[in-house]
Coordinates of C-alpha atoms in Angstrom, one line a residue:
M1 CA 33.4 14.6 42.0
S2 CA 36.0 16.2 44.5
E3 CA 39.5 16.6 43.4
T4 CA 42.4 14.2 44.5
T5 CA 45.3 16.4 44.3
G6 CA 46.5 16.5 47.8
A7 CA 43.6 18.6 49.5
F8 CA 42.8 16.0 51.8
D9 CA 46.3 14.4 53.1
G10 CA 46.5 12.5 49.8
L11 CA 43.2 10.9 50.1
G12 CA 40.7 10.6 47.2
T13 CA 36.8 11.0 47.7
A14 CA 35.9 7.6 48.2
E15 CA 38.7 6.8 50.6
G16 CA 38.3 9.9 52.5
L17 CA 34.4 9.2 53.1
E18 CA 35.5 5.6 54.1
L19 CA 38.0 7.0 56.6
L20 CA 35.5 9.6 57.9
H21 CA 32.8 7.0 58.5
G22 CA 35.1 4.3 60.4
G23 CA 38.0 6.0 61.8
D24 CA 38.7 7.0 65.3
L25 CA 38.5 10.6 65.9
T26 CA 41.0 12.5 68.1
V27 CA 40.3 16.2 69.1
E28 CA 43.3 18.2 68.6
G29 CA 41.8 21.8 69.2
R30 CA 39.0 24.2 68.7
L31 CA 38.5 26.9 66.1
T32 CA 37.7 29.7 68.4
S33 CA 36.5 32.1 65.7
A34 CA 33.3 29.9 64.8
S35 CA 30.0 30.8 66.1
N36 CA 29.3 27.1 67.0
A37 CA 31.6 24.5 68.4
T38 CA 33.9 23.5 65.7
L39 CA 36.8 21.1 66.6
Y40 CA 39.9 20.4 64.7
C41 CA 40.6 16.6 64.8
T42 CA 42.5 13.9 63.1
V43 CA 40.7 10.8 62.0
S44 CA 42.6 7.6 61.7
D45 CA 41.7 3.7 61.3
G46 CA 45.5 2.7 62.0
A47 CA 46.8 2.6 58.4
R48 CA 45.6 6.0 57.1
S49 CA 45.0 9.4 58.9
A50 CA 43.7 12.8 57.7
A51 CA 42.8 16.2 59.2
C52 CA 39.1 17.0 59.6
V53 CA 36.6 19.3 61.3
Y54 CA 34.0 17.8 63.6
K55 CA 30.9 19.8 64.6
P56 CA 29.0 18.1 67.4
V57 CA 25.3 18.8 67.3
A58 CA 25.8 19.3 71.3
G59 CA 27.8 22.5 70.4
E60 CA 25.2 24.2 68.0
R61 CA 23.7 27.3 69.4
P62 CA 20.0 28.0 69.1
L63 CA 18.9 30.1 66.2
W64 CA 15.5 31.7 65.7
D65 CA 15.2 30.7 62.0
F66 CA 16.4 27.1 61.9
P67 CA 15.3 24.2 64.3
D68 CA 17.5 23.4 66.9
G69 CA 20.2 20.3 66.5
T70 CA 19.8 20.5 62.6
L71 CA 23.0 22.1 61.4
A72 CA 25.2 19.2 61.4
G73 CA 22.3 17.4 59.0
R74 CA 22.3 20.7 56.9
E75 CA 26.1 20.3 56.2
V76 CA 25.6 16.9 55.1
S77 CA 22.8 17.6 53.0
A78 CA 25.0 20.2 51.3
Y79 CA 27.5 17.8 50.4
A80 CA 24.9 15.5 48.9
V81 CA 23.7 18.3 46.7
S82 CA 27.2 19.2 45.7
E83 CA 27.9 15.5 44.8
A84 CA 24.6 15.6 42.9
L85 CA 25.8 18.5 40.8
G86 CA 28.9 16.8 40.0
W87 CA 31.1 19.7 41.1
G88 CA 32.9 18.8 44.4
V89 CA 31.9 22.1 45.9
V90 CA 31.9 20.8 49.3
P91 CA 34.8 18.4 50.9
P92 CA 33.6 14.9 51.9
T93 CA 31.4 15.2 54.9
V94 CA 29.4 12.7 56.8
H95 CA 27.1 12.3 59.9
R96 CA 28.2 10.2 62.5
D97 CA 29.3 9.8 66.4
G98 CA 32.3 11.4 67.9
P99 CA 33.9 12.3 71.4
F100 CA 31.1 14.6 72.0
G101 CA 28.0 12.8 70.4
E102 CA 26.6 12.8 66.9
G103 CA 27.7 15.5 64.6
M104 CA 29.2 16.6 61.2
V105 CA 32.6 15.4 60.2
Q106 CA 34.3 16.7 57.3
L107 CA 37.8 16.5 55.7
W108 CA 40.0 19.5 56.2
V109 CA 40.9 21.3 53.0
H110 CA 44.6 22.1 52.9
G111 CA 43.9 25.4 51.0
D112 CA 46.4 27.7 48.9
T113 CA 47.1 30.5 51.3
T114 CA 48.7 32.7 48.6
V115 CA 45.3 33.1 47.1
D116 CA 43.8 36.8 48.0
L117 CA 40.2 35.8 49.0
V118 CA 38.7 39.2 48.4
A119 CA 40.0 39.6 45.0
L120 CA 39.1 36.0 44.2
S121 CA 35.4 36.6 45.5
R122 CA 35.0 39.4 43.1
E123 CA 35.9 37.4 39.8
A124 CA 33.3 37.0 37.3
G125 CA 35.4 34.5 35.1
H126 CA 36.3 31.8 37.6
T127 CA 34.5 28.6 36.8
G128 CA 34.6 27.4 40.2
L129 CA 33.1 30.3 41.8
R130 CA 30.4 30.7 39.4
R131 CA 29.4 26.9 40.1
M132 CA 29.5 27.8 43.8
A133 CA 26.9 30.6 43.1
V134 CA 24.7 28.1 41.4
F135 CA 25.1 25.4 44.2
D136 CA 24.3 28.2 46.9
A137 CA 21.2 29.1 45.0
V138 CA 20.0 25.6 45.3
I139 CA 20.8 25.2 48.8
N140 CA 19.5 28.5 49.8
N141 CA 22.8 29.4 51.6
S142 CA 22.3 32.1 54.0
D143 CA 26.0 32.9 54.9
R144 CA 28.4 32.5 51.8
K145 CA 31.3 34.7 53.4
I146 CA 34.5 35.4 51.7
G147 CA 36.3 33.3 54.3
H148 CA 34.2 30.3 53.3
L149 CA 36.0 30.0 50.2
L150 CA 38.7 27.3 50.1
P151 CA 41.0 27.5 47.0
T152 CA 43.5 24.8 46.6
P153 CA 47.0 24.5 45.2
G154 CA 45.5 22.2 42.6
G155 CA 43.2 24.9 41.3
H156 CA 39.9 23.5 42.8
L157 CA 37.7 25.6 44.7
Y158 CA 35.8 24.4 47.8
G159 CA 33.4 25.9 50.3
C160 CA 32.7 25.4 53.8
D161 CA 30.2 26.2 56.6
H162 CA 26.6 25.3 55.2
G163 CA 24.6 24.9 58.3
V164 CA 22.5 27.7 57.7
S165 CA 21.2 26.6 54.5
F166 CA 17.9 24.8 53.2
A167 CA 15.6 27.4 54.8
E168 CA 12.1 27.0 53.3
D169 CA 11.9 30.8 52.8
Y170 CA 14.2 32.5 50.4
K171 CA 17.2 33.5 52.4
L172 CA 20.2 33.6 50.1
R173 CA 22.8 35.9 51.4
T174 CA 26.2 35.6 49.7
V175 CA 29.1 37.9 48.4
L176 CA 28.7 36.1 45.1
W177 CA 26.2 38.3 43.2
Q178 CA 28.4 39.1 40.1
W179 CA 26.1 36.9 37.9
Q180 CA 22.7 38.1 39.1
G181 CA 20.2 38.0 36.2
Q182 CA 22.6 36.7 33.6
A183 CA 22.0 33.4 31.8
L184 CA 23.0 30.1 33.5
T185 CA 25.7 28.5 31.5
A186 CA 24.9 25.2 29.6
E187 CA 27.0 23.2 32.1
S188 CA 24.7 24.8 35.1
L189 CA 21.6 23.7 33.4
E190 CA 22.9 20.1 32.7
A191 CA 23.8 19.7 36.2
L192 CA 20.7 21.2 37.3
E193 CA 18.5 18.7 35.2
A194 CA 20.6 15.8 36.9
V195 CA 19.9 17.1 40.4
R196 CA 16.2 17.4 39.3
A197 CA 16.2 13.9 38.2
L198 CA 17.8 12.5 41.4
L199 CA 15.2 14.7 43.6
A200 CA 12.4 12.8 41.5
D201 CA 13.8 9.5 42.3
R202 CA 12.6 8.9 46.1
G203 CA 15.3 6.0 46.2
S204 CA 18.3 8.1 45.3
A205 CA 21.0 8.8 47.8
L206 CA 20.4 12.5 47.4
S207 CA 16.7 12.1 48.3
H208 CA 17.3 9.8 51.1
T209 CA 19.9 12.3 52.6
L210 CA 17.7 15.4 52.3
D211 CA 14.7 13.3 53.6
R212 CA 16.7 12.4 56.7
H213 CA 18.1 15.6 57.6
L214 CA 15.5 18.3 56.4
T215 CA 11.8 18.8 57.1
G216 CA 9.3 18.0 54.3
A217 CA 8.8 21.6 53.7
E218 CA 12.5 22.3 53.1
G219 CA 12.8 19.2 50.8
R220 CA 10.1 20.5 48.7
A221 CA 11.6 23.9 48.8
V222 CA 14.8 22.5 47.4
R223 CA 12.9 20.9 44.5
R224 CA 11.0 24.1 43.8
R225 CA 14.2 26.3 43.7
V226 CA 15.9 23.7 41.2
E227 CA 12.7 23.8 39.1
L228 CA 12.7 27.7 38.9
L229 CA 16.4 27.8 38.0
I230 CA 15.8 25.6 35.1
E231 CA 12.7 27.5 34.0
H232 CA 14.0 30.9 34.3
R233 CA 17.7 29.9 33.2
I234 CA 19.1 32.8 35.1
H235 CA 21.3 33.5 38.4
P236 CA 18.9 34.6 40.9
Y237 CA 18.6 38.1 42.0
P238 CA 18.9 39.3 45.8
S239 CA 15.8 39.2 47.8
P240 CA 14.3 42.9 48.6
D241 CA 13.1 41.4 52.1
W242 CA 16.4 39.9 53.3
P243 CA 19.9 41.3 53.5
S244 CA 21.8 40.1 50.5
V245 CA 25.4 40.1 51.9
P246 CA 26.1 38.3 55.4
W247 CA 27.6 40.4 58.0
P248 CA 30.8 40.5 58.4
P249 CA 31.1 39.6 54.6
V250 CA 34.6 38.1 55.6

């Protein structure tokens, strides 16, 4: 589960999710570097408030390889996988209505700005980074940039921007290839087995979320990727038919 060391304005995961679902959203500004509409907001219920990111479906640019209007749902699906793995890779994320319609709302991570992200992305002994590589393999993340790494002062590592994930075809693009072909850790295999069990349970929260936000073929592809990781017990290799590193990598 996600850390509660102050990365989310002092809120724990459960409290943060409750606030995201029921609080009032106030738009404070826009992150202009983002390719889709990404709004910096405050969410408040009168007693509590926190910074968050709101990505309305109406602000999504059409993509040739993903169905229109689905990126917000993919972000929520990524959070569901993160929680199923038990690693808290993704900040608390919900799908809800907002000032510009339905969209994804995610708690803002107050990161550690002293960390050199380029150096961090190259580490091979960082537990959180290796977990993220496994997580990305499960969701088929096609855009793991260095700037999507969010280390916190408490030592936890989060990731953001998972809208272009869960494609049916293998499209893993990442800066985290340092473990390719290496054996998965016992911890990773245990977490993957837990995800496989939840995917097999059609009544689980994970299955419900994926069924709601992904196509049937994409949901089956998630299950197959998990099965392959468990079967082969190694980190995946880059595809020879798809660029292996996003551009720009930062």
